[in-house]
Coordinates of N, CA and C in Angstrom, one line a residue:
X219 N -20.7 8.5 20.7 CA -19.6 7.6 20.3 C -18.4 8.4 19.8
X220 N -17.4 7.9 20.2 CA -16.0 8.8 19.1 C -15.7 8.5 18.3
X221 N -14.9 9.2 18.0 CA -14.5 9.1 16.4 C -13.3 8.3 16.3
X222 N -13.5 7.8 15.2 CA -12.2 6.6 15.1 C -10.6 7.3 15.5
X223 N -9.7 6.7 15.9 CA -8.0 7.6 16.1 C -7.5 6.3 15.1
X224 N -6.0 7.3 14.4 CA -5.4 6.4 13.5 C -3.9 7.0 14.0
X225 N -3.1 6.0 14.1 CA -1.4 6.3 15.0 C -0.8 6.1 13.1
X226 N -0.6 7.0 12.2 CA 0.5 6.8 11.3 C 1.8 7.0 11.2
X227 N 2.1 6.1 10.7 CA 4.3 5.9 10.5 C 4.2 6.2 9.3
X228 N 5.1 7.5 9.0 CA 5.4 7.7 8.0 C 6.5 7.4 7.3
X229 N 6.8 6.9 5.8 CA 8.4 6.6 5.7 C 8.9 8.0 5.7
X230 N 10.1 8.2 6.1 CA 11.0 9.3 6.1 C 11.0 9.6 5.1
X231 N 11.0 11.4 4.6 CA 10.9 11.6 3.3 C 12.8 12.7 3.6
X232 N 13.5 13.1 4.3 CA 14.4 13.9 4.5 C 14.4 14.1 6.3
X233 N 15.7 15.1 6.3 CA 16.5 15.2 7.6 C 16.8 16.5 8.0
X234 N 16.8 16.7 9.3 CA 16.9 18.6 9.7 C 18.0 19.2 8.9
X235 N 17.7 20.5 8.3 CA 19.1 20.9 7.1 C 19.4 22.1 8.3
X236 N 20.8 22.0 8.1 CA 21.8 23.2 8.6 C 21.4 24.4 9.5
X237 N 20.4 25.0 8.7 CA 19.3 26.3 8.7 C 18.9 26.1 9.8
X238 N 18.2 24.8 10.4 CA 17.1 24.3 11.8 C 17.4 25.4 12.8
X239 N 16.8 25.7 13.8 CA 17.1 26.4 14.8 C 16.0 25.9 15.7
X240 N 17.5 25.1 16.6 CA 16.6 23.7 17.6 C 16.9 25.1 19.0
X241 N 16.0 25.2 19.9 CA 16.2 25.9 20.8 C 16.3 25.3 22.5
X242 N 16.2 24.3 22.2 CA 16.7 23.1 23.2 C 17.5 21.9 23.0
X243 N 18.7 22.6 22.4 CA 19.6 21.3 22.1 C 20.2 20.7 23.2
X244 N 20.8 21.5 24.6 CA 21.1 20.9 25.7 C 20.2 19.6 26.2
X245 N 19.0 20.3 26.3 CA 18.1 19.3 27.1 C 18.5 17.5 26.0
X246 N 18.1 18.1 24.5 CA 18.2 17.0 23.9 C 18.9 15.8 24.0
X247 N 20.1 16.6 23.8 CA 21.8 16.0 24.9 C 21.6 15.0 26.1
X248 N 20.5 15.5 27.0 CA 20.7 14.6 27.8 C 19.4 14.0 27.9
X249 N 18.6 13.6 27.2 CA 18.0 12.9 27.5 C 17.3 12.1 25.6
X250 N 17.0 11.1 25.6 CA 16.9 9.9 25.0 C 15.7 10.2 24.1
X251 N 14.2 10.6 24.8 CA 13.6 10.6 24.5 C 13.1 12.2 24.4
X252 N 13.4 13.1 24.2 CA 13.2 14.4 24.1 C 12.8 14.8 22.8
X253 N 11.5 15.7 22.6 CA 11.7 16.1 21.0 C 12.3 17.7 21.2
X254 N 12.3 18.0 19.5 CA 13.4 19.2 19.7 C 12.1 20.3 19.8
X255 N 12.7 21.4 20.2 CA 11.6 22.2 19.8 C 12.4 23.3 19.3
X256 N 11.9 23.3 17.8 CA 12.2 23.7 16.9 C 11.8 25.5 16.5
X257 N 12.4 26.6 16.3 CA 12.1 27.9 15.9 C 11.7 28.0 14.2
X258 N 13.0 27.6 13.6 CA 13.0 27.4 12.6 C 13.3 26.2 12.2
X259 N 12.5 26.0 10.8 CA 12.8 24.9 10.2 C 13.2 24.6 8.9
X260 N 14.1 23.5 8.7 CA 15.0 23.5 7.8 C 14.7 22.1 6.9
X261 N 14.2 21.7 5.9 CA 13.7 20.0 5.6 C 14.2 19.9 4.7
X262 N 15.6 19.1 4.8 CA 16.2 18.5 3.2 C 15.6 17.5 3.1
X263 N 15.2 17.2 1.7 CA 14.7 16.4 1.4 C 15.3 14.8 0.7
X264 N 15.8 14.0 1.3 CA 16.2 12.7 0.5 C 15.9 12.3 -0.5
X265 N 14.5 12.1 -0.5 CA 13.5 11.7 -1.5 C 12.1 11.9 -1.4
X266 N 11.5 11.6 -2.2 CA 9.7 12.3 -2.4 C 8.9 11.1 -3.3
X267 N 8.0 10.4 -3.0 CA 7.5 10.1 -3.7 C 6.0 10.5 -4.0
X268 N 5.8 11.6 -3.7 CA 4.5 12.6 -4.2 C 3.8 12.4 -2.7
X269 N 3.7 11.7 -1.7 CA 2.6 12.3 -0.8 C 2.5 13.9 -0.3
X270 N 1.0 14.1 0.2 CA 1.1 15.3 0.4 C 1.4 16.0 1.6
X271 N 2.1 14.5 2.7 CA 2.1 14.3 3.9 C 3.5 13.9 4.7
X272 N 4.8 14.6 4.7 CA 6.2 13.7 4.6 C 6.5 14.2 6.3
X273 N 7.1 13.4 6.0 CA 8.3 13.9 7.8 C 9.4 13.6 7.7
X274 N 10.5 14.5 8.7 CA 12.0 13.8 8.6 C 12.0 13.1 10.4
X275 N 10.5 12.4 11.3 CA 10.7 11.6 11.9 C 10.1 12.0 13.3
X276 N 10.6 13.4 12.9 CA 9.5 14.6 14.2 C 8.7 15.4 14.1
X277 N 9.3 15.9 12.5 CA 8.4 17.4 11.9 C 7.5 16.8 11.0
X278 N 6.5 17.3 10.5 CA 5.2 17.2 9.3 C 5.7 18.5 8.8
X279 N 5.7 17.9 7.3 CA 5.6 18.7 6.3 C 3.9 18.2 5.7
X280 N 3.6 19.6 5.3 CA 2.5 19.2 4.0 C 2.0 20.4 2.7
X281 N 1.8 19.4 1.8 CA 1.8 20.4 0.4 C 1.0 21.8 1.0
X282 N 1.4 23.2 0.2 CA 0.3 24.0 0.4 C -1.4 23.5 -0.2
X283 N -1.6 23.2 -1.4 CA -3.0 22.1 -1.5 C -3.3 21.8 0.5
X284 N -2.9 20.8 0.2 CA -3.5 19.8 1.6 C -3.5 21.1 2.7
X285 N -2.4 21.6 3.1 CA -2.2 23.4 4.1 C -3.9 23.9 3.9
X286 N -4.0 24.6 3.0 CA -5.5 25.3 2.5 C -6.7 24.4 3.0
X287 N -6.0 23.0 2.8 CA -8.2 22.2 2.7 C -8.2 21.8 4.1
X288 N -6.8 21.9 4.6 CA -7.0 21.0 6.1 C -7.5 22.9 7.2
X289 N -7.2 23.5 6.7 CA -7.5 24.9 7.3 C -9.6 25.2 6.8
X290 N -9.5 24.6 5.6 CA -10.7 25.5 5.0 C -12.2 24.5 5.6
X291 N -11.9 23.6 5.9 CA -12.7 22.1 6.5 C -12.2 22.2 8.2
X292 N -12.1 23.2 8.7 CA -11.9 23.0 10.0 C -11.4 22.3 11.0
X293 N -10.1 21.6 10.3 CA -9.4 20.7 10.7 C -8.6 21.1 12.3
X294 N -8.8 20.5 13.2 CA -8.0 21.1 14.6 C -6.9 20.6 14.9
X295 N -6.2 21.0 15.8 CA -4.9 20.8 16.2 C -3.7 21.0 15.8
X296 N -3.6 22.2 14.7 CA -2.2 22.4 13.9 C -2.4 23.8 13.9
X297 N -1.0 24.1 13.6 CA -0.9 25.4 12.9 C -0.3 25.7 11.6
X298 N -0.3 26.3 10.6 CA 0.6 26.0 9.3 C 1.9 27.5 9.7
X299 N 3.2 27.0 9.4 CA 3.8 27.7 9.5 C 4.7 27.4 8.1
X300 N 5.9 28.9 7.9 CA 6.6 28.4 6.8 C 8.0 27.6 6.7
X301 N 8.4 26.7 6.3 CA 9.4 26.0 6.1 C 10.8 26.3 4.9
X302 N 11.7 26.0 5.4 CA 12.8 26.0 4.1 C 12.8 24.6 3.4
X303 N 12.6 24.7 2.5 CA 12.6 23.4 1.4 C 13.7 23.1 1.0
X304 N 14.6 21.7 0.6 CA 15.7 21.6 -0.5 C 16.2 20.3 -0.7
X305 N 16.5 19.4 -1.4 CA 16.6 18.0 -1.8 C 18.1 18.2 -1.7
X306 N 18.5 17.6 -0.6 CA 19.9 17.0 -0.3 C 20.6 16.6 -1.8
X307 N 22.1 16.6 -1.8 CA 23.1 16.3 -2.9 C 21.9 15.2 -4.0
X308 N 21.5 14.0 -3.2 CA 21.8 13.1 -3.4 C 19.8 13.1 -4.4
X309 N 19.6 14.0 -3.8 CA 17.9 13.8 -4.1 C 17.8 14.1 -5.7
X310 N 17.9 14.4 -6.4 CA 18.0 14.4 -8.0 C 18.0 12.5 -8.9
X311 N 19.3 12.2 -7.6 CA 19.5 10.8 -8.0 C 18.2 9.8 -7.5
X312 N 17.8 10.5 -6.8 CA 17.2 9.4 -6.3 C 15.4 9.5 -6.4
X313 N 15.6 10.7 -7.8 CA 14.3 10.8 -8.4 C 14.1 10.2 -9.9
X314 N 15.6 9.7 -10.2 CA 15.8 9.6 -11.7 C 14.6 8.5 -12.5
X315 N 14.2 7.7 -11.2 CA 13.5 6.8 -11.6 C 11.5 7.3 -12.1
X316 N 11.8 8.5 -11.0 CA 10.1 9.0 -11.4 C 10.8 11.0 -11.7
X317 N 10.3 10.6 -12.9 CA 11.0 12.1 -13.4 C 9.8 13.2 -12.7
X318 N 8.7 12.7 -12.6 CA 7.6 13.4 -12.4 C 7.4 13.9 -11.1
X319 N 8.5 14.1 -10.2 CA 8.6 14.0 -8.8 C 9.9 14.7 -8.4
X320 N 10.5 15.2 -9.8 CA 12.2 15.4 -9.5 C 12.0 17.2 -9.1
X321 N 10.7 17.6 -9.0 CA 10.3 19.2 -8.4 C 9.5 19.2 -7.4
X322 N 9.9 19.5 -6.2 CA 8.9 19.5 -5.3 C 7.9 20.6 -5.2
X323 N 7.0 20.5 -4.7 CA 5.7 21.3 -4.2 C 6.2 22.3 -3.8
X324 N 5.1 23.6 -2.9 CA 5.4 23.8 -2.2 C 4.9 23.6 -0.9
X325 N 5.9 23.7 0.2 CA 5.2 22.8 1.6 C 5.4 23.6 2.7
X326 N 4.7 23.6 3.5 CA 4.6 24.1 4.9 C 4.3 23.3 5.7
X327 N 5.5 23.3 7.1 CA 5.6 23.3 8.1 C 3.9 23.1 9.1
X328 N 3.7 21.8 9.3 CA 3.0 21.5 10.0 C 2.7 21.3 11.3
X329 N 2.4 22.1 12.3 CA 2.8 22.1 13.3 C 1.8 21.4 14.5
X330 N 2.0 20.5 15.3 CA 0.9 20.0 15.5 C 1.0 20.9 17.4
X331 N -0.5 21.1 17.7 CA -0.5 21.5 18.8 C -1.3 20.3 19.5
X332 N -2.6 19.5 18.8 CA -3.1 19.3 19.7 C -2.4 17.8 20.3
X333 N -3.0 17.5 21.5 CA -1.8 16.5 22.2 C -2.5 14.9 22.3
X334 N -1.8 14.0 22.8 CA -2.7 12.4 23.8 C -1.2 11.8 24.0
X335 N -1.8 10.8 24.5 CA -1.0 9.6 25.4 C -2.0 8.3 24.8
X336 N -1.0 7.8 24.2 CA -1.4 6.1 23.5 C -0.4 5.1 24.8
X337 N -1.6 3.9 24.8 CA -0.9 2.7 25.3 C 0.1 2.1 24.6
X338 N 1.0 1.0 24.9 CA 1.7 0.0 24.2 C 0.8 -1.2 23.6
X339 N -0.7 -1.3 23.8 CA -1.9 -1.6 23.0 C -2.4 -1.0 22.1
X340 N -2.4 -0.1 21.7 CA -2.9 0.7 21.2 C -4.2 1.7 21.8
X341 N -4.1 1.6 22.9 CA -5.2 2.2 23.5 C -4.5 3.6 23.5
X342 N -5.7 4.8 23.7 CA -5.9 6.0 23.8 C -6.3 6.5 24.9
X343 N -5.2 6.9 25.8 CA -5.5 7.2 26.9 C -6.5 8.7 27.5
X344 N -6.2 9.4 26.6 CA -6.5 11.0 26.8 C -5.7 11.8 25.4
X345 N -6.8 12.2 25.0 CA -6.9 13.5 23.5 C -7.2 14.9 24.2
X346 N -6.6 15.7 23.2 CA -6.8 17.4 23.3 C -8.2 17.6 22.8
X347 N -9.1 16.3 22.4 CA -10.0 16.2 20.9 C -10.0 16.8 19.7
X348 N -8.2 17.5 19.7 CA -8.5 17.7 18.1 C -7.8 16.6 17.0
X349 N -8.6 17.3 15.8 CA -8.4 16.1 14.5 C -6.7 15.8 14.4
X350 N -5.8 16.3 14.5 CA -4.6 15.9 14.2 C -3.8 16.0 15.9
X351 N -3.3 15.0 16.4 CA -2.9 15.2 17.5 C -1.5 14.1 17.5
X352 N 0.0 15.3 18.6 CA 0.7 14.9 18.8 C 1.1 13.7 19.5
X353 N 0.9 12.5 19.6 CA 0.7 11.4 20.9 C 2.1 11.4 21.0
X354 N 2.1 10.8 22.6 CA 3.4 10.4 23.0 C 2.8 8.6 23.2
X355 N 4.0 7.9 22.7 CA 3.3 6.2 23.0 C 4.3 5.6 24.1
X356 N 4.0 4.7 24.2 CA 5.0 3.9 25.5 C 5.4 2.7 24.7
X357 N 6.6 2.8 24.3 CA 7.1 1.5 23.5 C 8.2 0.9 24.1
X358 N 8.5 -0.4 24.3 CA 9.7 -0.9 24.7 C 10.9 -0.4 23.9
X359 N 12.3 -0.5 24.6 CA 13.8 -0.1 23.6 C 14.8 -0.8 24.2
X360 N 15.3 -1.6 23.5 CA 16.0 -2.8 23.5 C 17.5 -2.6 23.7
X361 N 18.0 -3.3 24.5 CA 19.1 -2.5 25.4 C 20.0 -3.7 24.5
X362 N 21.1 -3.3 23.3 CA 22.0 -4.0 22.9 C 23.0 -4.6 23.6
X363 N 23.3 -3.9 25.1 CA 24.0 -5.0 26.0 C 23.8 -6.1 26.1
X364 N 22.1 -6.2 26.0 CA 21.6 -7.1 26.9 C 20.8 -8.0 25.6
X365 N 21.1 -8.6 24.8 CA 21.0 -9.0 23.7 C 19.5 -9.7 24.2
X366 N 18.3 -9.3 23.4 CA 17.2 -10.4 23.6 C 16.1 -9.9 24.6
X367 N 17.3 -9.2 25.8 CA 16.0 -8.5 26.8 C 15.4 -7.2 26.6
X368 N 14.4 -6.8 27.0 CA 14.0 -5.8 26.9 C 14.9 -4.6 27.9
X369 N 15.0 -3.3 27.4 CA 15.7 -2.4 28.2 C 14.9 -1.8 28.7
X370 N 15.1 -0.1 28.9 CA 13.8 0.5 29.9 C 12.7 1.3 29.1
X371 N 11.9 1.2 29.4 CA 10.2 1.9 28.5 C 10.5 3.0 28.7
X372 N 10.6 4.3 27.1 CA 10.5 4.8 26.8 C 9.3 5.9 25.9
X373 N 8.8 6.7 26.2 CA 8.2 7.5 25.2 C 8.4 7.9 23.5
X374 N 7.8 7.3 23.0 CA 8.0 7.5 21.1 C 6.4 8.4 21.4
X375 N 6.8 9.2 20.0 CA 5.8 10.2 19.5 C 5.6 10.0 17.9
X376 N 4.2 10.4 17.8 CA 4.0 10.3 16.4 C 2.9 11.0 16.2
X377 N 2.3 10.7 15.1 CA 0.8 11.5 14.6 C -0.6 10.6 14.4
X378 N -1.5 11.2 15.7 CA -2.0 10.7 15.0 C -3.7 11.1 14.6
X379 N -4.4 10.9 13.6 CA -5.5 11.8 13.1 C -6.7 10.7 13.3
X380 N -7.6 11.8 13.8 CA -9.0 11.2 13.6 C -9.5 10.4 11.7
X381 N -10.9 10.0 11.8 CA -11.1 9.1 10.5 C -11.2 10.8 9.6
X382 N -12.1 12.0 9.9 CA -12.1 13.2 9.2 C -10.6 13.5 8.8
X383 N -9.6 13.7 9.3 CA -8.3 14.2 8.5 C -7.9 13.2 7.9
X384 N -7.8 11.8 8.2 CA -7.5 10.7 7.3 C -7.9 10.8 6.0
X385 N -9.2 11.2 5.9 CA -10.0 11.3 4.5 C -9.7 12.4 3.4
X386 N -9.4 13.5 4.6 CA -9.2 14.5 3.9 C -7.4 14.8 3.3
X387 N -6.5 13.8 4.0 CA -5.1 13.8 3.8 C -5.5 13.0 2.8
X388 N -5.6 11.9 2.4 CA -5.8 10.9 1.8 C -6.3 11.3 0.5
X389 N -7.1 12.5 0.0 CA -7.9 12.7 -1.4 C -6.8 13.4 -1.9
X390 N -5.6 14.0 -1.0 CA -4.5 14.7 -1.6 C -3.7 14.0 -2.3
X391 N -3.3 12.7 -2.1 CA -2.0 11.5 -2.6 C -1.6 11.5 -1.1
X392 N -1.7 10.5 -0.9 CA -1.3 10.0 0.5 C -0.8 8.8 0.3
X393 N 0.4 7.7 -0.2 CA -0.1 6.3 -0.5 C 1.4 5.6 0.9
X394 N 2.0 6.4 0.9 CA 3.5 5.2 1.7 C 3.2 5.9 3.1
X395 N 2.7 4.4 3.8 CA 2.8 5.3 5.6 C 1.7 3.6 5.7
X396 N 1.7 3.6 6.8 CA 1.2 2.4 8.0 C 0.0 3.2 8.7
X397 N -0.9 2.2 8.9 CA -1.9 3.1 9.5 C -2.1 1.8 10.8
X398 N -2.7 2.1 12.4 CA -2.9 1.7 13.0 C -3.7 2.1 13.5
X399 N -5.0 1.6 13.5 CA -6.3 2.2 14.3 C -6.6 1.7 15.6
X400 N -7.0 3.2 16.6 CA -6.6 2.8 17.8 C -8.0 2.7 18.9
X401 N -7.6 2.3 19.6 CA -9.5 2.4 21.1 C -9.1 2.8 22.0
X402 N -9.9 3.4 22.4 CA -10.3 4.5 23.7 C -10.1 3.2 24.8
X403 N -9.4 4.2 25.7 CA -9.0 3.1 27.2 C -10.7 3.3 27.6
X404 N -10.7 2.0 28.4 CA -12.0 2.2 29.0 C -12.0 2.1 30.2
X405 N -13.4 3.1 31.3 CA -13.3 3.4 32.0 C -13.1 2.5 33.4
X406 N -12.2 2.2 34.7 CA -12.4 1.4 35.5 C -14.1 1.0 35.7
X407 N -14.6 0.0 36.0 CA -15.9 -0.2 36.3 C -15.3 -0.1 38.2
X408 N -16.4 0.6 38.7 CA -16.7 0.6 40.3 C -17.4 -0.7 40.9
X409 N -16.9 -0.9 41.6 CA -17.8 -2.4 42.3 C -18.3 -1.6 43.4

């Protein structure tokens, strides 16, 4: 049997800072659905509300804690690299409410290698089979000319983890993010 797949949305926790060193910005340019691929990385941070799991939409950031236990438990499909940290102008303001949150961690750069392809069902077309994997999904994108109709099907990416990394992101502080649990496409039957 396999192991359960979970597709998570994370709320944005910050946005590429200055520093980034995107090494395919052309391609990006022209095309819609491209991610960057990134040398260096730069994560200003907006806001934090303690998970040990943030993104600014494409990159994973995660605490060193969570870095260590997802490496020491044999977690697959990543690599930990290092990151620049820094809370945008505005991030101070927008911790006043939880003082306890106004210092961040320290975090690294999570890099995911392993790969799949999700349906617009949620189905799971094909895994790298490791625990943390990059999917590409197939989602409709709504053409504002065309008020109401659908426009052309594009590729969205996201993360997503078997039930073992779930558990083990999860004992860290994990609490703001959507989970969607997903099934395995099944096989044509032969007549």
């Amino acid at each position: 049997m396999k192991s359960a797949h979970y597709f998570l949305l994370l709320e944005r926790s910050g946005v590429y800072g200055p520093e980034t060193i995107i090494l395919n910005t052309e391609a990006l340019r022209a095309s819609e659905t491209g991610v960057a691929d990134i040398q260096q990385l730069d994560f200003r941070f907006e806001r934090w509300k303690g998970d040990s799991l943030v993104t600014n939409g494409q990159q994973f950031l995660v605490t060193a804690s969570l870095g260590a236990d997802l490496l020491a438990e044999g977690i697959t499909g990543f690599r930990l690299d290092p990151v620049i940290v820094s809370g945008k102008p505005s991030f101070k303001n927008s911790q006043r409410s939880r003082p306890e949150l106004a210092s961040l961690p320290e975090f690294q750069w999570l890099r995911l290698e392993g790969t799949g392809e999700i349906t617009m069902a949620s189905t799971i077309k094909a895994t790298s089979g490791d625990d943390l994997i990059y999917a590409k999904r197939i989602d409709f994108v709504f053409d504002p000319q065309r008020i109401g109709a659908p426009g052309p099907v594009r590729p969205s990416c996201g993360l997503v983890v078997t039930q073992r990394a779930f558990d083990l992101i999860k004992r860290h502080g994990f609490q703001h993010y959507s989970l969607e649990k997903l099934t395995w496409e099944q096989p044509a039957e032969m007549y």
